PDB file of C-alpha atoms in Angstrom:
ATOM      1  CA  MET A   1      -9.499 -21.412 -12.052  1.00  0.00           C
ATOM      2  CA  ARG A   2      -9.824 -17.736 -12.844  1.00  0.00           C
ATOM      3  CA  LEU A   3     -13.585 -17.231 -12.776  1.00  0.00           C
ATOM      4  CA  VAL A   4     -14.867 -14.249 -14.737  1.00  0.00           C
ATOM      5  CA  ARG A   5     -18.222 -12.889 -15.742  1.00  0.00           C
ATOM      6  CA  PHE A   6     -18.297 -11.481 -19.244  1.00  0.00           C
ATOM      7  CA  GLN A   7     -20.549  -9.989 -21.875  1.00  0.00           C
ATOM      8  CA  LEU A   8     -20.498 -11.060 -25.506  1.00  0.00           C
ATOM      9  CA  GLY A   9     -23.051  -9.198 -27.569  1.00  0.00           C
ATOM     10  CA  GLU A  10     -26.265  -9.202 -25.540  1.00  0.00           C
ATOM     11  CA  GLU A  11     -25.358 -12.340 -23.549  1.00  0.00           C
ATOM     12  CA  VAL A  12     -23.754 -12.359 -20.092  1.00  0.00           C
ATOM     13  CA  GLN A  13     -22.162 -15.560 -18.823  1.00  0.00           C
ATOM     14  CA  PHE A  14     -19.406 -16.977 -16.649  1.00  0.00           C
ATOM     15  CA  GLY A  15     -16.084 -18.242 -17.919  1.00  0.00           C
ATOM     16  CA  ASP A  16     -12.581 -19.375 -17.062  1.00  0.00           C
ATOM     17  CA  LEU A  17     -10.022 -16.690 -17.947  1.00  0.00           C
ATOM     18  CA  LYS A  18      -6.948 -17.787 -19.859  1.00  0.00           C
ATOM     19  CA  ALA A  19      -3.997 -15.723 -21.109  1.00  0.00           C
ATOM     20  CA  ASP A  20      -5.777 -14.318 -24.166  1.00  0.00           C
ATOM     21  CA  SER A  21      -9.203 -15.967 -24.144  1.00  0.00           C
ATOM     22  CA  VAL A  22     -12.201 -16.907 -22.035  1.00  0.00           C
ATOM     23  CA  VAL A  23     -13.589 -20.452 -21.904  1.00  0.00           C
ATOM     24  CA  PRO A  24     -17.386 -20.329 -21.321  1.00  0.00           C
ATOM     25  CA  LEU A  25     -18.747 -22.297 -18.359  1.00  0.00           C
ATOM     26  CA  ALA A  26     -22.066 -24.119 -18.127  1.00  0.00           C
ATOM     27  CA  GLY A  27     -23.245 -22.485 -14.895  1.00  0.00           C
ATOM     28  CA  ASN A  28     -25.417 -19.394 -15.178  1.00  0.00           C
ATOM     29  CA  THR A  29     -25.224 -18.392 -11.492  1.00  0.00           C
ATOM     30  CA  PHE A  30     -22.205 -17.703  -9.296  1.00  0.00           C
ATOM     31  CA  ASP A  31     -22.717 -20.881  -7.231  1.00  0.00           C
ATOM     32  CA  ALA A  32     -23.137 -23.033 -10.330  1.00  0.00           C
ATOM     33  CA  ALA A  33     -20.192 -21.464 -12.144  1.00  0.00           C
ATOM     34  CA  LEU A  34     -17.827 -22.396  -9.311  1.00  0.00           C
ATOM     35  CA  LYS A  35     -18.485 -26.074 -10.093  1.00  0.00           C
ATOM     36  CA  ALA A  36     -19.324 -25.857 -13.804  1.00  0.00           C
ATOM     37  CA  ALA A  37     -17.582 -27.592 -16.682  1.00  0.00           C
ATOM     38  CA  PRO A  38     -16.527 -25.829 -19.894  1.00  0.00           C
ATOM     39  CA  SER A  39     -19.442 -25.363 -22.294  1.00  0.00           C
ATOM     40  CA  GLY A  40     -17.888 -24.043 -25.485  1.00  0.00           C
ATOM     41  CA  ASP A  41     -14.830 -23.055 -27.411  1.00  0.00           C
ATOM     42  CA  PRO A  42     -12.458 -20.344 -26.136  1.00  0.00           C
ATOM     43  CA  ILE A  43     -13.491 -16.789 -27.048  1.00  0.00           C
ATOM     44  CA  PRO A  44     -10.763 -14.222 -27.764  1.00  0.00           C
ATOM     45  CA  LEU A  45     -10.427 -11.866 -24.821  1.00  0.00           C
ATOM     46  CA  GLU A  46     -10.569  -8.859 -27.129  1.00  0.00           C
ATOM     47  CA  ASP A  47     -14.117  -9.837 -28.154  1.00  0.00           C
ATOM     48  CA  VAL A  48     -15.637  -9.733 -24.662  1.00  0.00           C
ATOM     49  CA  THR A  49     -16.266  -7.165 -21.929  1.00  0.00           C
ATOM     50  CA  LEU A  50     -15.228  -8.330 -18.464  1.00  0.00           C
ATOM     51  CA  LEU A  51     -17.750  -7.439 -15.753  1.00  0.00           C
ATOM     52  CA  ALA A  52     -17.669  -7.588 -11.963  1.00  0.00           C
ATOM     53  CA  PRO A  53     -17.383 -11.346 -11.299  1.00  0.00           C
ATOM     54  CA  VAL A  54     -20.253 -11.272  -8.753  1.00  0.00           C
ATOM     55  CA  PRO A  55     -23.164  -9.159 -10.054  1.00  0.00           C
ATOM     56  CA  LYS A  56     -25.236  -8.763  -6.873  1.00  0.00           C
ATOM     57  CA  PRO A  57     -23.384  -9.826  -3.722  1.00  0.00           C
ATOM     58  CA  GLY A  58     -25.524 -10.425  -0.679  1.00  0.00           C
ATOM     59  CA  LYS A  59     -22.993  -8.449   1.357  1.00  0.00           C
ATOM     60  CA  ILE A  60     -20.113  -6.125   0.520  1.00  0.00           C
ATOM     61  CA  LEU A  61     -18.005  -5.657   3.633  1.00  0.00           C
ATOM     62  CA  GLY A  62     -14.873  -3.576   4.153  1.00  0.00           C
ATOM     63  CA  ILE A  63     -12.419  -3.368   7.023  1.00  0.00           C
ATOM     64  CA  GLY A  64     -11.017   0.037   7.891  1.00  0.00           C
ATOM     65  CA  VAL A  65      -7.445   1.016   8.831  1.00  0.00           C
ATOM     66  CA  ASN A  66      -6.078  -2.532   8.502  1.00  0.00           C
ATOM     67  CA  TYR A  67      -2.525  -1.464   7.615  1.00  0.00           C
ATOM     68  CA  ALA A  68      -0.515   0.353  10.305  1.00  0.00           C
ATOM     69  CA  ALA A  69       0.897   3.007   7.973  1.00  0.00           C
ATOM     70  CA  HIS A  70      -2.559   3.717   6.571  1.00  0.00           C
ATOM     71  CA  ALA A  71      -3.926   4.035  10.127  1.00  0.00           C
ATOM     72  CA  ALA A  72      -1.266   6.663  10.811  1.00  0.00           C
ATOM     73  CA  GLU A  73      -2.277   8.743   7.768  1.00  0.00           C
ATOM     74  CA  SER A  74      -6.015   8.369   8.451  1.00  0.00           C
ATOM     75  CA  VAL A  75      -6.399  10.315  11.701  1.00  0.00           C
ATOM     76  CA  SER A  76      -8.034  13.230   9.873  1.00  0.00           C
ATOM     77  CA  PHE A  77     -11.018  11.218   8.654  1.00  0.00           C
ATOM     78  CA  ILE A  78     -11.480   8.139  10.881  1.00  0.00           C
ATOM     79  CA  ASP A  79     -11.042   7.068  14.509  1.00  0.00           C
ATOM     80  CA  THR A  80      -7.813   5.032  14.458  1.00  0.00           C
ATOM     81  CA  LYS A  81      -7.672   4.284  18.173  1.00  0.00           C
ATOM     82  CA  LYS A  82      -7.823   0.672  19.406  1.00  0.00           C
ATOM     83  CA  PRO A  83      -6.280  -0.993  16.333  1.00  0.00           C
ATOM     84  CA  GLU A  84      -6.870  -4.367  17.998  1.00  0.00           C
ATOM     85  CA  VAL A  85     -10.611  -3.896  17.331  1.00  0.00           C
ATOM     86  CA  GLN A  86     -11.659  -4.666  13.746  1.00  0.00           C
ATOM     87  CA  LYS A  87     -13.533  -1.719  12.207  1.00  0.00           C
ATOM     88  CA  TRP A  88     -16.084  -2.804   9.583  1.00  0.00           C
ATOM     89  CA  PHE A  89     -18.457  -1.001   7.244  1.00  0.00           C
ATOM     90  CA  ASN A  90     -20.846  -1.924   4.418  1.00  0.00           C
ATOM     91  CA  LYS A  91     -20.717  -0.876   0.794  1.00  0.00           C
ATOM     92  CA  GLN A  92     -24.035  -1.022  -1.027  1.00  0.00           C
ATOM     93  CA  VAL A  93     -24.777  -3.649  -3.682  1.00  0.00           C
ATOM     94  CA  THR A  94     -25.551  -0.794  -6.101  1.00  0.00           C
ATOM     95  CA  ALA A  95     -21.904   0.264  -5.743  1.00  0.00           C
ATOM     96  CA  VAL A  96     -20.718  -2.842  -7.645  1.00  0.00           C
ATOM     97  CA  ASN A  97     -18.675  -1.889 -10.682  1.00  0.00           C
ATOM     98  CA  GLY A  98     -16.630  -3.704 -13.300  1.00  0.00           C
ATOM     99  CA  PRO A  99     -12.839  -3.921 -13.414  1.00  0.00           C
ATOM    100  CA  TYR A 100     -12.499  -1.522 -16.374  1.00  0.00           C
ATOM    101  CA  ALA A 101     -15.708   0.516 -16.105  1.00  0.00           C
ATOM    102  CA  ASP A 102     -16.019   4.248 -15.388  1.00  0.00           C
ATOM    103  CA  VAL A 103     -16.154   5.415 -11.754  1.00  0.00           C
ATOM    104  CA  HIS A 104     -18.324   8.404 -10.856  1.00  0.00           C
ATOM    105  CA  LEU A 105     -17.009  11.595  -9.313  1.00  0.00           C
ATOM    106  CA  PRO A 106     -20.095  12.391  -7.199  1.00  0.00           C
ATOM    107  CA  LYS A 107     -22.352  15.302  -7.967  1.00  0.00           C
ATOM    108  CA  VAL A 108     -22.348  16.182  -4.240  1.00  0.00           C
ATOM    109  CA  SER A 109     -18.616  16.059  -3.447  1.00  0.00           C
ATOM    110  CA  GLU A 110     -15.144  16.738  -4.837  1.00  0.00           C
ATOM    111  CA  GLN A 111     -13.415  14.581  -2.193  1.00  0.00           C
ATOM    112  CA  LEU A 112     -13.240  11.282  -4.074  1.00  0.00           C
ATOM    113  CA  ASP A 113     -10.418   9.002  -2.927  1.00  0.00           C
ATOM    114  CA  TYR A 114      -8.990   5.611  -3.940  1.00  0.00           C
ATOM    115  CA  GLU A 115      -8.087   2.593  -1.806  1.00  0.00           C
ATOM    116  CA  GLY A 116      -6.487  -0.314  -3.651  1.00  0.00           C
ATOM    117  CA  GLU A 117      -7.317  -3.589  -1.890  1.00  0.00           C
ATOM    118  CA  LEU A 118      -7.105  -7.348  -1.985  1.00  0.00           C
ATOM    119  CA  VAL A 119     -10.669  -8.683  -2.128  1.00  0.00           C
ATOM    120  CA  VAL A 120     -11.926 -12.025  -0.819  1.00  0.00           C
ATOM    121  CA  ILE A 121     -14.936 -13.733  -2.429  1.00  0.00           C
ATOM    122  CA  ILE A 122     -16.821 -16.186  -0.225  1.00  0.00           C
ATOM    123  CA  GLY A 123     -17.671 -19.580  -1.759  1.00  0.00           C
ATOM    124  CA  LYS A 124     -19.433 -21.491   1.053  1.00  0.00           C
ATOM    125  CA  ARG A 125     -21.787 -20.645   3.904  1.00  0.00           C
ATOM    126  CA  GLY A 126     -19.921 -20.089   7.141  1.00  0.00           C
ATOM    127  CA  ARG A 127     -20.811 -19.255  10.734  1.00  0.00           C
ATOM    128  CA  HIS A 128     -18.476 -19.398  13.749  1.00  0.00           C
ATOM    129  CA  VAL A 129     -15.595 -20.329  11.463  1.00  0.00           C
ATOM    130  CA  PRO A 130     -12.300 -20.585  13.414  1.00  0.00           C
ATOM    131  CA  PRO A 131      -9.243 -18.893  11.887  1.00  0.00           C
ATOM    132  CA  GLU A 132      -7.583 -22.205  11.058  1.00  0.00           C
ATOM    133  CA  ARG A 133     -10.556 -23.167   8.855  1.00  0.00           C
ATOM    134  CA  ALA A 134     -11.304 -19.728   7.382  1.00  0.00           C
ATOM    135  CA  PHE A 135     -10.030 -20.468   3.888  1.00  0.00           C
ATOM    136  CA  GLU A 136     -12.407 -23.430   3.593  1.00  0.00           C
ATOM    137  CA  ILE A 137     -15.200 -20.948   2.830  1.00  0.00           C
ATOM    138  CA  VAL A 138     -13.176 -18.802   0.395  1.00  0.00           C
ATOM    139  CA  ALA A 139     -13.931 -19.167  -3.320  1.00  0.00           C
ATOM    140  CA  GLY A 140     -10.936 -17.082  -4.313  1.00  0.00           C
ATOM    141  CA  LEU A 141      -9.275 -13.690  -4.357  1.00  0.00           C
ATOM    142  CA  THR A 142      -9.447 -10.724  -6.688  1.00  0.00           C
ATOM    143  CA  VAL A 143      -8.341  -7.107  -7.111  1.00  0.00           C
ATOM    144  CA  GLY A 144     -10.450  -4.243  -5.790  1.00  0.00           C
ATOM    145  CA  CYS A 145     -10.630  -0.524  -5.204  1.00  0.00           C
ATOM    146  CA  ASP A 146     -12.711   0.812  -2.333  1.00  0.00           C
ATOM    147  CA  TYR A 147     -13.561   4.289  -3.571  1.00  0.00           C
ATOM    148  CA  SER A 148     -14.438   6.633  -0.715  1.00  0.00           C
ATOM    149  CA  VAL A 149     -16.076  10.048  -0.527  1.00  0.00           C
ATOM    150  CA  ARG A 150     -14.153  11.509   2.378  1.00  0.00           C
ATOM    151  CA  ASP A 151     -16.384  14.402   3.482  1.00  0.00           C
ATOM    152  CA  TRP A 152     -19.407  12.105   3.504  1.00  0.00           C
ATOM    153  CA  GLN A 153     -17.349   9.455   5.314  1.00  0.00           C
ATOM    154  CA  ARG A 154     -16.330  11.907   8.048  1.00  0.00           C
ATOM    155  CA  ALA A 155     -19.937  13.053   8.493  1.00  0.00           C
ATOM    156  CA  SER A 156     -21.093   9.673   9.843  1.00  0.00           C
ATOM    157  CA  GLN A 157     -19.440   7.422  12.424  1.00  0.00           C
ATOM    158  CA  THR A 158     -20.553   4.335  10.514  1.00  0.00           C
ATOM    159  CA  MET A 159     -18.845   5.600   7.308  1.00  0.00           C
ATOM    160  CA  ILE A 160     -21.580   3.895   5.266  1.00  0.00           C
ATOM    161  CA  MET A 161     -22.694   6.984   3.337  1.00  0.00           C
ATOM    162  CA  GLY A 162     -19.166   7.831   2.260  1.00  0.00           C
ATOM    163  CA  LYS A 163     -18.429   4.249   1.255  1.00  0.00           C
ATOM    164  CA  GLY A 164     -21.608   3.294  -0.572  1.00  0.00           C
ATOM    165  CA  PHE A 165     -21.897   5.615  -3.593  1.00  0.00           C
ATOM    166  CA  ASP A 166     -22.866   3.994  -6.889  1.00  0.00           C
ATOM    167  CA  THR A 167     -19.899   2.653  -8.937  1.00  0.00           C
ATOM    168  CA  HIS A 168     -17.549   2.796  -5.914  1.00  0.00           C
ATOM    169  CA  ALA A 169     -17.072  -0.961  -5.288  1.00  0.00           C
ATOM    170  CA  VAL A 170     -14.798  -2.014  -8.131  1.00  0.00           C
ATOM    171  CA  PHE A 171     -13.479  -5.586  -8.207  1.00  0.00           C
ATOM    172  CA  GLY A 172     -12.233  -8.139 -10.715  1.00  0.00           C
ATOM    173  CA  PRO A 173     -11.255  -9.052 -13.300  1.00  0.00           C
ATOM    174  CA  ALA A 174     -11.222 -12.701 -12.109  1.00  0.00           C
ATOM    175  CA  ILE A 175     -11.829 -14.674  -8.938  1.00  0.00           C
ATOM    176  CA  VAL A 176      -8.552 -16.567  -8.661  1.00  0.00           C
ATOM    177  CA  THR A 177      -8.819 -19.822  -6.726  1.00  0.00           C
ATOM    178  CA  LEU A 178      -6.362 -20.426  -3.905  1.00  0.00           C
ATOM    179  CA  ASP A 179      -4.542 -23.247  -5.706  1.00  0.00           C
ATOM    180  CA  GLU A 180      -3.257 -20.671  -8.221  1.00  0.00           C
ATOM    181  CA  ILE A 181      -1.848 -18.352  -5.541  1.00  0.00           C
ATOM    182  CA  GLY A 182       1.626 -18.889  -4.102  1.00  0.00           C
ATOM    183  CA  ASP A 183       2.803 -17.427  -0.798  1.00  0.00           C
ATOM    184  CA  LEU A 184      -0.148 -15.186   0.087  1.00  0.00           C
ATOM    185  CA  PRO A 185       1.591 -13.063   2.765  1.00  0.00           C
ATOM    186  CA  SER A 186       4.237 -12.056   0.203  1.00  0.00           C
ATOM    187  CA  VAL A 187       1.724 -10.912  -2.412  1.00  0.00           C
ATOM    188  CA  GLU A 188       2.268  -7.240  -3.313  1.00  0.00           C
ATOM    189  CA  LEU A 189      -0.408  -4.636  -4.093  1.00  0.00           C
ATOM    190  CA  ARG A 190       0.282  -1.464  -6.091  1.00  0.00           C
ATOM    191  CA  THR A 191      -1.954   1.527  -6.885  1.00  0.00           C
ATOM    192  CA  PHE A 192      -1.257   4.136  -9.567  1.00  0.00           C
ATOM    193  CA  VAL A 193      -3.063   7.360 -10.461  1.00  0.00           C
ATOM    194  CA  ASN A 194      -2.338   8.531 -14.009  1.00  0.00           C
ATOM    195  CA  GLY A 195       0.737   6.305 -13.936  1.00  0.00           C
ATOM    196  CA  GLU A 196       2.086   7.829 -10.701  1.00  0.00           C
ATOM    197  CA  PRO A 197       2.797   5.233  -7.955  1.00  0.00           C
ATOM    198  CA  ARG A 198       0.622   6.002  -4.921  1.00  0.00           C
ATOM    199  CA  GLN A 199       0.361   2.797  -2.868  1.00  0.00           C
ATOM    200  CA  VAL A 200       2.562  -0.243  -2.290  1.00  0.00           C
ATOM    201  CA  GLY A 201       1.808  -2.882   0.337  1.00  0.00           C
ATOM    202  CA  TYR A 202       2.023  -6.568   1.122  1.00  0.00           C
ATOM    203  CA  VAL A 203      -0.669  -8.882   2.466  1.00  0.00           C
ATOM    204  CA  ARG A 204       1.643  -9.691   5.395  1.00  0.00           C
ATOM    205  CA  ASP A 205       1.348  -6.045   6.521  1.00  0.00           C
ATOM    206  CA  GLN A 206      -2.326  -6.412   7.446  1.00  0.00           C
ATOM    207  CA  ILE A 207      -3.053  -5.824  11.138  1.00  0.00           C
ATOM    208  CA  HIS A 208      -5.878  -8.383  11.024  1.00  0.00           C
ATOM    209  CA  ASP A 209      -5.147 -11.127   8.506  1.00  0.00           C
ATOM    210  CA  ILE A 210      -7.796 -12.691   6.287  1.00  0.00           C
ATOM    211  CA  ALA A 211      -8.354 -15.652   8.602  1.00  0.00           C
ATOM    212  CA  ALA A 212      -8.912 -13.323  11.563  1.00  0.00           C
ATOM    213  CA  GLN A 213     -11.322 -11.211   9.509  1.00  0.00           C
ATOM    214  CA  ILE A 214     -13.446 -14.209   8.540  1.00  0.00           C
ATOM    215  CA  ALA A 215     -13.467 -15.551  12.105  1.00  0.00           C
ATOM    216  CA  HIS A 216     -14.560 -12.154  13.430  1.00  0.00           C
ATOM    217  CA  LEU A 217     -17.315 -11.643  10.872  1.00  0.00           C
ATOM    218  CA  THR A 218     -18.761 -15.127  11.210  1.00  0.00           C
ATOM    219  CA  ALA A 219     -18.901 -14.743  14.991  1.00  0.00           C
ATOM    220  CA  ALA A 220     -21.684 -12.228  14.332  1.00  0.00           C
ATOM    221  CA  PHE A 221     -23.414 -13.399  11.146  1.00  0.00           C
ATOM    222  CA  THR A 222     -23.347 -15.955   8.363  1.00  0.00           C
ATOM    223  CA  LEU A 223     -21.168 -15.355   5.336  1.00  0.00           C
ATOM    224  CA  GLU A 224     -22.680 -16.734   2.138  1.00  0.00           C
ATOM    225  CA  PRO A 225     -21.468 -17.595  -1.365  1.00  0.00           C
ATOM    226  CA  GLY A 226     -20.851 -14.450  -3.350  1.00  0.00           C
ATOM    227  CA  ASP A 227     -20.253 -12.189  -0.358  1.00  0.00           C
ATOM    228  CA  VAL A 228     -17.424  -9.739  -1.018  1.00  0.00           C
ATOM    229  CA  ILE A 229     -14.820  -8.682   1.556  1.00  0.00           C
ATOM    230  CA  PHE A 230     -12.475  -5.732   1.026  1.00  0.00           C
ATOM    231  CA  THR A 231      -9.509  -6.547   3.278  1.00  0.00           C
ATOM    232  CA  GLY A 232      -7.928  -3.123   3.809  1.00  0.00           C
ATOM    233  CA  THR A 233      -5.655  -0.675   2.009  1.00  0.00           C
ATOM    234  CA  PRO A 234      -2.003   0.295   2.440  1.00  0.00           C
ATOM    235  CA  ALA A 235      -0.776   3.838   3.023  1.00  0.00           C
ATOM    236  CA  GLY A 236      -0.765   6.369   0.211  1.00  0.00           C
ATOM    237  CA  VAL A 237      -4.427   7.297  -0.220  1.00  0.00           C
ATOM    238  CA  GLY A 238      -5.248  10.747  -1.538  1.00  0.00           C
ATOM    239  CA  ALA A 239      -6.408  12.024   1.858  1.00  0.00           C
ATOM    240  CA  GLY A 240      -3.027  11.136   3.330  1.00  0.00           C
ATOM    241  CA  HIS A 241      -1.215  13.806   1.300  1.00  0.00           C
ATOM    242  CA  THR A 242      -0.794  17.476   2.208  1.00  0.00           C
ATOM    243  CA  PRO A 243      -2.712  18.947   0.521  1.00  0.00           C
ATOM    244  CA  PRO A 244      -5.012  15.999  -0.252  1.00  0.00           C
ATOM    245  CA  LYS A 245      -4.815  14.552  -3.749  1.00  0.00           C
ATOM    246  CA  TRP A 246      -8.502  14.088  -4.569  1.00  0.00           C
ATOM    247  CA  LEU A 247      -9.408  12.331  -7.789  1.00  0.00           C
ATOM    248  CA  LYS A 248     -10.635  14.462 -10.678  1.00  0.00           C
ATOM    249  CA  ALA A 249     -12.628  13.743 -13.818  1.00  0.00           C
ATOM    250  CA  GLY A 250     -10.275  12.261 -16.399  1.00  0.00           C
ATOM    251  CA  ASP A 251      -7.970  10.587 -13.855  1.00  0.00           C
ATOM    252  CA  ARG A 252      -7.182   6.896 -14.333  1.00  0.00           C
ATOM    253  CA  VAL A 253      -6.709   4.626 -11.321  1.00  0.00           C
ATOM    254  CA  ARG A 254      -4.949   1.291 -11.724  1.00  0.00           C
ATOM    255  CA  VAL A 255      -4.588  -1.359  -9.008  1.00  0.00           C
ATOM    256  CA  GLU A 256      -2.302  -4.353  -9.530  1.00  0.00           C
ATOM    257  CA  ILE A 257      -1.899  -7.413  -7.300  1.00  0.00           C
ATOM    258  CA  ASP A 258       0.691 -10.107  -7.912  1.00  0.00           C
ATOM    259  CA  GLY A 259      -0.880 -13.201  -9.465  1.00  0.00           C
ATOM    260  CA  LEU A 260      -4.385 -11.682  -9.594  1.00  0.00           C
ATOM    261  CA  GLY A 261      -4.098  -9.187 -12.441  1.00  0.00           C
ATOM    262  CA  PHE A 262      -5.182  -5.555 -12.464  1.00  0.00           C
ATOM    263  CA  ILE A 263      -8.160  -3.248 -12.619  1.00  0.00           C
ATOM    264  CA  GLU A 264      -8.107   0.180 -14.258  1.00  0.00           C
ATOM    265  CA  ASN A 265     -10.893   2.752 -14.155  1.00  0.00           C
ATOM    266  CA  GLU A 266     -11.409   6.264 -15.471  1.00  0.00           C
ATOM    267  CA  ILE A 267     -13.007   8.863 -13.222  1.00  0.00           C
ATOM    268  CA  VAL A 268     -15.958  10.607 -14.874  1.00  0.00           C
ATOM    269  CA  ARG A 269     -18.459  13.116 -13.556  1.00  0.00           C
ATOM    270  CA  GLU A 270     -21.650  11.527 -12.283  1.00  0.00           C
ATOM    271  CA  PRO A 271     -24.553  12.254 -14.645  1.00  0.00           C
ATOM    272  CA  GLY A 272     -26.642  13.265 -11.641  1.00  0.00           C
ATOM    273  CA  GLU A 273     -30.023  12.872 -13.280  1.00  0.00           C
ATOM    274  CA  THR A 274     -33.118  12.144 -11.227  1.00  0.00           C
ATOM    275  CA  ILE A 275     -34.279   8.524 -11.617  1.00  0.00           C
ATOM    276  CA  ILE A 276     -37.702   7.304 -10.525  1.00  0.00           C
ATOM    277  CA  ALA A 277     -38.587   3.983 -12.094  1.00  0.00           C
TER     278      ALA A 277
END
């Protein structure tokens, strides 16, 4: 299955993504959609808007410096010592953004950076899950981009402020179940900015593989259905260049992962209006 969440007119629902259509599913929540049967005729893909497949994850977690080459380029904005220790941070639920939606260049910073990543979506509750059973709690995989505001990231050891800006947790378009994925370690990830290749990496290059990540996280707390895990980015981020290649309004960032599809987002200036509601 390739589980998507889509909007047709005023209605938002879940569906199974096909080559050029979406088959609606009966479930109206993430948990229900994972087990739901088809509930209607296929809808042409061009008629729908694909949204983030999980609207309000309980947790959005990201691991830092999980590719050796990226760790080497990251010394200017993160502590890369002790690579054997997993370095985790949270992204806020309000950062969730769709696979083809606009991404905000913050009002308070010009140091917006991209990090193309493989994203894991949790499908079952898990605590103290050993590595050999880690994929039993995985609903599927998808494409993501962990947008980061580097000056705000450097300002706090936890990195949370620089990682949690609105619109900066992009993932989708579909949650692809494991039965549709071939040799996971050989899966390739590619990131482009305005068509220029910036990142290339393979899942096998991760310092801490997905099973180790899940085992480590569930040693501390329960993972629940709908939780989102960003599994690390390869080398080639904007901050790794001299001078840095920060994203600007009008830039387009595309992340592709073999077998999972792609996301593509335009960078726009944040409106910046005061909201009190």
